mmCIF file of C-alpha atoms in Angstrom:
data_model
loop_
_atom_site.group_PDB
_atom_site.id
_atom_site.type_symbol
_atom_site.label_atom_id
_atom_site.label_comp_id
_atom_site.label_asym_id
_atom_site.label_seq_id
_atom_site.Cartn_x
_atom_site.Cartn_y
_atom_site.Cartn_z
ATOM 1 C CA UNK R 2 14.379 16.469 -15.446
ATOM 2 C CA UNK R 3 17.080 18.583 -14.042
ATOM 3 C CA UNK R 4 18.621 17.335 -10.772
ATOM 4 C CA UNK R 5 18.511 13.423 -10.363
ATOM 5 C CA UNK R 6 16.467 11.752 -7.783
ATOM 6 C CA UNK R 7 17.955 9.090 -5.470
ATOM 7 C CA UNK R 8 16.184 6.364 -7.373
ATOM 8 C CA UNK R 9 17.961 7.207 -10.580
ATOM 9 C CA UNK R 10 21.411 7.889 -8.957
ATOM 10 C CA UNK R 11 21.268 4.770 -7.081
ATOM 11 C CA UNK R 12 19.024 1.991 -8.842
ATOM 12 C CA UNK R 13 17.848 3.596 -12.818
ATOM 13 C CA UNK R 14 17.452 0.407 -13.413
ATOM 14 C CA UNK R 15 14.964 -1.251 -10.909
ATOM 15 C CA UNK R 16 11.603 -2.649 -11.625
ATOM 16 C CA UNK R 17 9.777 -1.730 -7.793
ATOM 17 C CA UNK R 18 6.062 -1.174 -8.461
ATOM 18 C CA UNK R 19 6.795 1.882 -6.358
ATOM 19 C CA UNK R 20 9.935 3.470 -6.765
ATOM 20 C CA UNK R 21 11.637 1.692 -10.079
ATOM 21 C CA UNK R 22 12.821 4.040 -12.602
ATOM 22 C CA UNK R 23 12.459 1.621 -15.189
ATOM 23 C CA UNK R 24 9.292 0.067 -14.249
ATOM 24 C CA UNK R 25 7.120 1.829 -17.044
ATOM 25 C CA UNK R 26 4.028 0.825 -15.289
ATOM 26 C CA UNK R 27 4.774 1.672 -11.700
ATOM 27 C CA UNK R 28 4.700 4.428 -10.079
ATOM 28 C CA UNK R 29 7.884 5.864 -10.257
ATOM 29 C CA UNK R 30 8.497 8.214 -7.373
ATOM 30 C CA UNK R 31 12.007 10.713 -7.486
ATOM 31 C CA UNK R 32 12.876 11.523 -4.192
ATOM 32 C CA UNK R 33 15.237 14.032 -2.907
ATOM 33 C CA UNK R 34 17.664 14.820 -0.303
ATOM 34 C CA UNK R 35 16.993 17.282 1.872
ATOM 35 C CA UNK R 36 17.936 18.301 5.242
ATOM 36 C CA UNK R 37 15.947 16.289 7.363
ATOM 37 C CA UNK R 38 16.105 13.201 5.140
ATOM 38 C CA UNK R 39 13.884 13.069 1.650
ATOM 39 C CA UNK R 40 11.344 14.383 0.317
ATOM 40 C CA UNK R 41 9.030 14.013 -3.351
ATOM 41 C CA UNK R 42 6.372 15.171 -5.207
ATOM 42 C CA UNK R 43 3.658 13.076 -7.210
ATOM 43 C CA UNK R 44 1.020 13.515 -9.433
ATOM 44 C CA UNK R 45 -1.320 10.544 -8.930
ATOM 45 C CA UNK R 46 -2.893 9.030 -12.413
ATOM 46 C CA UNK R 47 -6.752 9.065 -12.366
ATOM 47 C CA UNK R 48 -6.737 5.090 -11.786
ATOM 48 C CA UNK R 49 -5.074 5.739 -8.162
ATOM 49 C CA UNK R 50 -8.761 7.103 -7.172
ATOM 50 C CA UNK R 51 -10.617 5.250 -4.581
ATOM 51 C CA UNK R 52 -13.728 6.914 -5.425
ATOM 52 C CA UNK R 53 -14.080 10.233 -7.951
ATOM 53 C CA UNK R 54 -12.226 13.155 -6.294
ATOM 54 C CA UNK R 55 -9.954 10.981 -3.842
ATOM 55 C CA UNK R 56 -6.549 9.016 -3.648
ATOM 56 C CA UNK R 57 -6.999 5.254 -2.849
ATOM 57 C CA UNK R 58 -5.065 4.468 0.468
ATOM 58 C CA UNK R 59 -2.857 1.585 -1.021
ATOM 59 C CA UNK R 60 -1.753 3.685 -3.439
ATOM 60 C CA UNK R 61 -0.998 6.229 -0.331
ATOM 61 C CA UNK R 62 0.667 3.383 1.537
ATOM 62 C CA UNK R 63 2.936 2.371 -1.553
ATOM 63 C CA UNK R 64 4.383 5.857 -2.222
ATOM 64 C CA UNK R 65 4.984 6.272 2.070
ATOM 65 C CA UNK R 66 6.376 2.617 1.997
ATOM 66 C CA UNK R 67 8.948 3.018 -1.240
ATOM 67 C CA UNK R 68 9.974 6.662 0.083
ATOM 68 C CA UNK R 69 10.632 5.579 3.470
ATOM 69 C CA UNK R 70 12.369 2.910 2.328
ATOM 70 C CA UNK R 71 15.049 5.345 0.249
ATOM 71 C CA UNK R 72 15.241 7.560 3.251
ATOM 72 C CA UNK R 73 15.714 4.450 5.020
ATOM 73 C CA UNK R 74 18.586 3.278 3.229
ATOM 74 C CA UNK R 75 20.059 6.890 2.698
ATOM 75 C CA UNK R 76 20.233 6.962 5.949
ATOM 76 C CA UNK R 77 22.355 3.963 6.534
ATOM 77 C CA UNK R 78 24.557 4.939 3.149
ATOM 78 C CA UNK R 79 25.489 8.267 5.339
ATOM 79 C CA UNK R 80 25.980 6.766 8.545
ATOM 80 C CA UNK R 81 28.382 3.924 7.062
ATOM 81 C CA UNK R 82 30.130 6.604 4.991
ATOM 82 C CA UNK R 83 29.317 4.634 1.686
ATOM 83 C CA UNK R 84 29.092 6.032 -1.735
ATOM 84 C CA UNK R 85 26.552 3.712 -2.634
ATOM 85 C CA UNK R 86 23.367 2.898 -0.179
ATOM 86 C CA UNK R 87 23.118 -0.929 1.017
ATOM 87 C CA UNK R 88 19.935 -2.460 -0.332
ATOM 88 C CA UNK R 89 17.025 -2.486 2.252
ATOM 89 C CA UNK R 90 13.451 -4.143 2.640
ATOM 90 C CA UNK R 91 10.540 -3.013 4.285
ATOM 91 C CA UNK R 92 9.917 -5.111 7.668
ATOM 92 C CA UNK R 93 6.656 -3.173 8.611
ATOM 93 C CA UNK R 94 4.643 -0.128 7.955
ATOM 94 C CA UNK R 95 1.313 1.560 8.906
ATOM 95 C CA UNK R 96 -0.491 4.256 7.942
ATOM 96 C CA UNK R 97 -2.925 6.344 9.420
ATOM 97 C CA UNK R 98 -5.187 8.217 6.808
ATOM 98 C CA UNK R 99 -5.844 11.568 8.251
ATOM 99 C CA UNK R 100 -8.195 12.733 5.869
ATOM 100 C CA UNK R 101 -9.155 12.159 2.488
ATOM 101 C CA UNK R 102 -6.196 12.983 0.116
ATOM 102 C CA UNK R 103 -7.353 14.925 -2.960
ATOM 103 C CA UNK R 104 -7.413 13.766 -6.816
ATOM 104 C CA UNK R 105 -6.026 16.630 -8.845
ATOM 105 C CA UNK R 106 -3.141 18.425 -7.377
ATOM 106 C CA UNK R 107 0.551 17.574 -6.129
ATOM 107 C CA UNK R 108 0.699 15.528 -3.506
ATOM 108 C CA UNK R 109 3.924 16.328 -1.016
ATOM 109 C CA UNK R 110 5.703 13.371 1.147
ATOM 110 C CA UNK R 111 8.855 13.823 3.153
ATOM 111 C CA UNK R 112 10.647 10.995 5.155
ATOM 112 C CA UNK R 113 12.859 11.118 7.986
ATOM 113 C CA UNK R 114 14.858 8.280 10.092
ATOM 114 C CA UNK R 115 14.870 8.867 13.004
ATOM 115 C CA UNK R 116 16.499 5.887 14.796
ATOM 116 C CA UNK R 117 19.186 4.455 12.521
ATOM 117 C CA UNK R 118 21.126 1.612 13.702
ATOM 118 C CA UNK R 119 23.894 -0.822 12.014
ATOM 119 C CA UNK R 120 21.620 -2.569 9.319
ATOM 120 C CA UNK R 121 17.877 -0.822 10.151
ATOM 121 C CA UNK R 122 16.061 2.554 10.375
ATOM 122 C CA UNK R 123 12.457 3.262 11.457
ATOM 123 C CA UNK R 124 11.164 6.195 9.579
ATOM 124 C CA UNK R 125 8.444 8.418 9.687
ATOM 125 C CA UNK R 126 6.728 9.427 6.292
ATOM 126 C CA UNK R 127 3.608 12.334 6.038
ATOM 127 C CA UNK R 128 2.030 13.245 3.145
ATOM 128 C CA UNK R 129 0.865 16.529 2.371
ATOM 129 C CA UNK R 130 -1.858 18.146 -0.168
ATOM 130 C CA UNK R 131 -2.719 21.710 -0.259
ATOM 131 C CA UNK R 132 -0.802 22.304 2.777
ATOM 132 C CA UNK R 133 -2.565 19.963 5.040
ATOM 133 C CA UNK R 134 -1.647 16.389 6.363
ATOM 134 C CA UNK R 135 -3.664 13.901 4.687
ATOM 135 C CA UNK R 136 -1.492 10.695 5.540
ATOM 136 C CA UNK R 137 1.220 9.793 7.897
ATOM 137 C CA UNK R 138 3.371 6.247 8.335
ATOM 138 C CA UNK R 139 6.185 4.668 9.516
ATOM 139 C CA UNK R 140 8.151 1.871 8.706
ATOM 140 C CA UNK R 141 11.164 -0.715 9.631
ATOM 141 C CA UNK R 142 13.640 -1.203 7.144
ATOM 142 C CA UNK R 143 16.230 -3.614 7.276
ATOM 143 C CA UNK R 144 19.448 -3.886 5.180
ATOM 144 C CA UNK R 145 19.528 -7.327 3.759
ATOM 145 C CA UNK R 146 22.839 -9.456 3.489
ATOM 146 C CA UNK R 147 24.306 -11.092 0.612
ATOM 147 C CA UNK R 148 22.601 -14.386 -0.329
ATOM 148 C CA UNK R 149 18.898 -12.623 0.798
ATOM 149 C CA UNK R 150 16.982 -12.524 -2.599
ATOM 150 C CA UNK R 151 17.227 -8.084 -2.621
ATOM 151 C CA UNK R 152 20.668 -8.099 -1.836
ATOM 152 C CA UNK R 153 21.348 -6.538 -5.224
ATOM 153 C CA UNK R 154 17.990 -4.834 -5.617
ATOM 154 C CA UNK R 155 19.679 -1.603 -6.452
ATOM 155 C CA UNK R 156 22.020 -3.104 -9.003
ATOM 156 C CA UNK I 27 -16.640 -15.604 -14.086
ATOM 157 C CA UNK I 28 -19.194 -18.438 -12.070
ATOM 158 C CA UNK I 29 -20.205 -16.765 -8.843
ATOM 159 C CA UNK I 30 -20.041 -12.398 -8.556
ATOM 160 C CA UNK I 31 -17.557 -11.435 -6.100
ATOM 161 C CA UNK I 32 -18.950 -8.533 -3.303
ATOM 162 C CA UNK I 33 -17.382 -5.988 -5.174
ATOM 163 C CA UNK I 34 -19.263 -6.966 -8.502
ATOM 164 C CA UNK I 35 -22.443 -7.245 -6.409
ATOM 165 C CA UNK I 36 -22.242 -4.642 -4.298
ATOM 166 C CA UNK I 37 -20.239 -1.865 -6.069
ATOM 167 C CA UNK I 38 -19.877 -2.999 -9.657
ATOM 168 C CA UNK I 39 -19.515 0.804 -10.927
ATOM 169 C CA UNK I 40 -16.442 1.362 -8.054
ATOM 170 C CA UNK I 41 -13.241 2.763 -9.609
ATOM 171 C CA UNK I 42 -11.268 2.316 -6.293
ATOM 172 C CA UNK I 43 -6.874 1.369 -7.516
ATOM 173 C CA UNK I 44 -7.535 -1.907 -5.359
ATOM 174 C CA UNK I 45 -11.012 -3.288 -5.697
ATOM 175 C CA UNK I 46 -12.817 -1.475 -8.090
ATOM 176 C CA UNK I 47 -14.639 -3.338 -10.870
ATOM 177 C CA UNK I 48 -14.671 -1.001 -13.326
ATOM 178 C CA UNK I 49 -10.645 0.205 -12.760
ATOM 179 C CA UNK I 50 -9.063 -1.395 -15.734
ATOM 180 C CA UNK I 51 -5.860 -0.194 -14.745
ATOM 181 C CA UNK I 52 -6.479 -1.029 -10.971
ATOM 182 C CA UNK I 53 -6.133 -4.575 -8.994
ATOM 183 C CA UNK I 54 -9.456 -5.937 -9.322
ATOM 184 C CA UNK I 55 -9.404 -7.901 -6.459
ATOM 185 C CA UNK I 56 -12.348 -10.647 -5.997
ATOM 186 C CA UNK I 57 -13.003 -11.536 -2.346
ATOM 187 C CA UNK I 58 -15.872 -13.878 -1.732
ATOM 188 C CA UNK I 59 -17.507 -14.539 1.692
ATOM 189 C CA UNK I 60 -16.931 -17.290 3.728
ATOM 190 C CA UNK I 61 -17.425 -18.378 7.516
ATOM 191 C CA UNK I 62 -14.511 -16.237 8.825
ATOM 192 C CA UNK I 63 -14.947 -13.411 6.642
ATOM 193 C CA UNK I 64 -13.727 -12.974 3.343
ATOM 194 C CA UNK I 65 -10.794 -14.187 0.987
ATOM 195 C CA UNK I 66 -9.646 -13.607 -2.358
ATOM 196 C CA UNK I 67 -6.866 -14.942 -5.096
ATOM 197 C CA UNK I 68 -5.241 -12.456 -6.762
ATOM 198 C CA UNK I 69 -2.316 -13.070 -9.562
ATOM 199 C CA UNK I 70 0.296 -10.437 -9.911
ATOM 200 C CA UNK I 71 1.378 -8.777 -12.850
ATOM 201 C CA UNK I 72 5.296 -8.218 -13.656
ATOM 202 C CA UNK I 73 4.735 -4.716 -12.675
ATOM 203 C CA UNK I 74 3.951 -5.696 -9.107
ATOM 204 C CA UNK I 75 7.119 -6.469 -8.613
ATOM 205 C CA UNK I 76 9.470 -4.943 -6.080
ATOM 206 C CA UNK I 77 12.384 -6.200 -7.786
ATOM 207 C CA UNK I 78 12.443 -10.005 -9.886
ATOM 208 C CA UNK I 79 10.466 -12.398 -8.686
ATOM 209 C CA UNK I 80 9.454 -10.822 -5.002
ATOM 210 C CA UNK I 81 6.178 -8.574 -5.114
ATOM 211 C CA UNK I 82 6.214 -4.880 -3.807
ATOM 212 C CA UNK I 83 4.847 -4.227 -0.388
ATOM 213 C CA UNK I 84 2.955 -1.616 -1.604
ATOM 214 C CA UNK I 85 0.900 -3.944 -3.954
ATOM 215 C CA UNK I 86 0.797 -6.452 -0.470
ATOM 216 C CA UNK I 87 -0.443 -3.196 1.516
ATOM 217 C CA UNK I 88 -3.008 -2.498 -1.200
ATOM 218 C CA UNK I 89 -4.355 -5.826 -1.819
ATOM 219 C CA UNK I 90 -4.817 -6.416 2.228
ATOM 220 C CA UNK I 91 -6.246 -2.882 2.747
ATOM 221 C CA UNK I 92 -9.102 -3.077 0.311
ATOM 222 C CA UNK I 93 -9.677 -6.881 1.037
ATOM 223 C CA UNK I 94 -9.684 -5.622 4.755
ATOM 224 C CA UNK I 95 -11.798 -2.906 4.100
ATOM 225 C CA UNK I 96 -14.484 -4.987 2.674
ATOM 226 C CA UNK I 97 -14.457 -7.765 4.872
ATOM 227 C CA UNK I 98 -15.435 -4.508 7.338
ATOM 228 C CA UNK I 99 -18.145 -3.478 5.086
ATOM 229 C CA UNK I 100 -19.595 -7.277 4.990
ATOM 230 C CA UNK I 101 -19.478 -7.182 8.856
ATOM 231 C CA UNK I 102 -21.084 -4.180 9.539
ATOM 232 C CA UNK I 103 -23.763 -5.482 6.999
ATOM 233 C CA UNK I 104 -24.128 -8.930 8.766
ATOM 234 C CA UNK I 105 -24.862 -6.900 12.097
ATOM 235 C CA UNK I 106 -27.445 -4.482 11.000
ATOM 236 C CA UNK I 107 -29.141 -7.102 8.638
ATOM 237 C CA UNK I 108 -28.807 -5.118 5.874
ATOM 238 C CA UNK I 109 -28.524 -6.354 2.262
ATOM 239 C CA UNK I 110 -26.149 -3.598 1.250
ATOM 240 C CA UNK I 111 -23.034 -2.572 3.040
ATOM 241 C CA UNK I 112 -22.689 0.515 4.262
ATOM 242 C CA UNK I 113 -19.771 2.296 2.735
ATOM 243 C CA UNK I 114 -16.342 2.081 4.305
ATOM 244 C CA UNK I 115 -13.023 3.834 4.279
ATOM 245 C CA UNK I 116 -10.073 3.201 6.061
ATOM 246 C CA UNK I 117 -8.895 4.951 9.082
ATOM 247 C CA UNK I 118 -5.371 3.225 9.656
ATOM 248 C CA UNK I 119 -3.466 0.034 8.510
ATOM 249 C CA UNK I 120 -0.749 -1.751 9.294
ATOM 250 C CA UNK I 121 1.356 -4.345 7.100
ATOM 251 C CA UNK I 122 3.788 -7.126 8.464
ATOM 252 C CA UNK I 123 5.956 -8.598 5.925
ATOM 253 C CA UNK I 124 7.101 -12.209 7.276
ATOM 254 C CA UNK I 125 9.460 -13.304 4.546
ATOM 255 C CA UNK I 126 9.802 -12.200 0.659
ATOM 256 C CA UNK I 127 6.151 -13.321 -1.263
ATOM 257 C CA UNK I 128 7.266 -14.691 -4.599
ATOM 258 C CA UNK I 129 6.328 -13.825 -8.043
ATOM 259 C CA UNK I 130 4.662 -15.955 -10.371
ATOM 260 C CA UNK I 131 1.776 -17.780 -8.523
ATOM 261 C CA UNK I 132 -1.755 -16.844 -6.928
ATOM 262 C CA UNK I 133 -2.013 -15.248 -3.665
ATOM 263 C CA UNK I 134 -4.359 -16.194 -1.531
ATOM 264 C CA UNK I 135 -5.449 -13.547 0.960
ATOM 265 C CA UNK I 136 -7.604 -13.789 4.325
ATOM 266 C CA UNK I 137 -9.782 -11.168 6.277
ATOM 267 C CA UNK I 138 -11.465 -11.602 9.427
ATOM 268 C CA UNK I 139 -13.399 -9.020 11.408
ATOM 269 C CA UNK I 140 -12.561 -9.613 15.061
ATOM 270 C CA UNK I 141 -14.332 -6.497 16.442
ATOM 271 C CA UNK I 142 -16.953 -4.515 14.865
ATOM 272 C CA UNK I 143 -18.447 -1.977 16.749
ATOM 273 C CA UNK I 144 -21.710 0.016 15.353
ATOM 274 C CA UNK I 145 -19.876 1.914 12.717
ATOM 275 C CA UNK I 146 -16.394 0.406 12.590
ATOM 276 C CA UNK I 147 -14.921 -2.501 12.691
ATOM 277 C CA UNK I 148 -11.141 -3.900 13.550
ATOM 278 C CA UNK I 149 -9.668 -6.676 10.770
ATOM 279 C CA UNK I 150 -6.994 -8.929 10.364
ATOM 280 C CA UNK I 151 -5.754 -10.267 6.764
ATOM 281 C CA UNK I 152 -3.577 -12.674 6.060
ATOM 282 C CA UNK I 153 -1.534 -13.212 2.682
ATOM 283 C CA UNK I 154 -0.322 -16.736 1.840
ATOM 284 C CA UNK I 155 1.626 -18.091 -1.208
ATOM 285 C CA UNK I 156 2.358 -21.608 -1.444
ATOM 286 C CA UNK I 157 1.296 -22.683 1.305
ATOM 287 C CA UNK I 158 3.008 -20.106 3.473
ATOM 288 C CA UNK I 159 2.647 -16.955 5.424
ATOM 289 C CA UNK I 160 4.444 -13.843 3.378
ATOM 290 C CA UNK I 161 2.474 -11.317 5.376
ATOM 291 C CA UNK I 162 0.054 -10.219 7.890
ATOM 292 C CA UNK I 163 -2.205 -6.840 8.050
ATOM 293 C CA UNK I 164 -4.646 -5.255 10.674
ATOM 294 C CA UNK I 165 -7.075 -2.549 9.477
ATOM 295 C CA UNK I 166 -9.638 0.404 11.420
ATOM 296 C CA UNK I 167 -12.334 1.156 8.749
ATOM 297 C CA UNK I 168 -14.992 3.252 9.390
ATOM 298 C CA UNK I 169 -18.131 3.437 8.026
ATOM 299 C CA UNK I 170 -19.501 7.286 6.411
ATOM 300 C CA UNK I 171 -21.860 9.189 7.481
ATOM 301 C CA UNK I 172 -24.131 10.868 4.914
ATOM 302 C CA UNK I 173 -21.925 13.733 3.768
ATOM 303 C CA UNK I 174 -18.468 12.321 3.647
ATOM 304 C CA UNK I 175 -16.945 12.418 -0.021
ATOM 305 C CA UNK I 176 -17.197 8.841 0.150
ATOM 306 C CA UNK I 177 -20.523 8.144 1.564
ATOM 307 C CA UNK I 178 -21.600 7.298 -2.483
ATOM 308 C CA UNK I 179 -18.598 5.055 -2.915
ATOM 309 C CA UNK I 180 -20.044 2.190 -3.764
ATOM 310 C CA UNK I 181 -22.910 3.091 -6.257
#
């Protein structure tokens, strides 16, 4: 494993379809800080075809969605000076499939925020394969406040 | 089982993560026609989860972009009075999430095609549990062209 990812740093023990380290069935993404926000590889599982040879575009939405939502709430952790990142929810998303993402290889996503206020961040997400942009989305997420059911999502 | 959903009658052999028959590790989402398009039910698993008892957006995303996308293939069959529908990917998609959509209970989703065009067609979903809005989607599918790695996807 090496280095940890934000996920298990910050929340080993969440469930999230998407991003939950200790949701066995999920997908469990490990994102990283870099530079310009985060970034993550993943190998997609034969069932997250749409058809033989491609990626389904849910599954494509889910891994832009969870990662955007880490950078999201990154973000925020930095600009508050926290240790610990406030738990945030996805408002919106979209994605725009650029091209058909390929079954077989790495696929590359990177997130950055680029307007962070006091409790939300819009970020942007692509997703690479083979060097080329198959997929990119952005997203609202919101920090939620204690007594909103994800307040301690992380925890 | 009673009546065959459009995805067992129209692409029973599909793999596709959301809406493929044969994807025993995928969704399996049923959507049936009716006047405004199509809808479906769809009971979550525990791994579906985004964290106890709310469901992940990126299962939300997934359920309303393959419901969406067929509800575009049924419309663009409709119009060319065709008995098989032509096969559809997505282009873009968008997801609204209104309020936290609860774990535990059926999901009923919604998808209406409010512009189809020759080979594309413009959709709206709706997901509802218990009675209430949890979230709203709009899709762009697009029909193949002979060719396109999907252009087989449904047989």
């Amino acid at each position: 494993m090496g280095e940890k990812s934000v996920q298990e740093l910050h929340a080993p023990s969440s469930i999230c379809f998407g991003c939950g380290p200790s949701n066995e069935n999920g997908l469990q993404i490990r994102s990283f800080k870099v530079d310009s926000g985060l970034e993550m590889e993943f190998m997609p599982k034969p069932e997250h075809q749409a058809f033989p040879g491609m990626i389904n575009g849910g599954i494509i939405g889910t891994l832009l969605d969870c990662h955007g939502n880490w950078a999201a709430a990154m973000a925020l952790m930095d600009q508050r000076g926290d240790l610990e990142p406030p738990c945030t929810v996805t408002a919106s998303y979209s994605i725009s499939l650029k091209r058909p993402t390929p079954f077989g290889g790495s696929l590359k996503v990177t997130a950055e925020a680029f307007e962070v206020k006091e409790d939300r961040a819009i970020v942007k997400m692509i997703l690479m394969s083979e060097g080329k942009i198959c997929a990119t989305g952005e997203g609202l997420f919101v920090a939620v406040k204690e007594g909103h059911p994800a307040f301690h999502r992380w925890s």
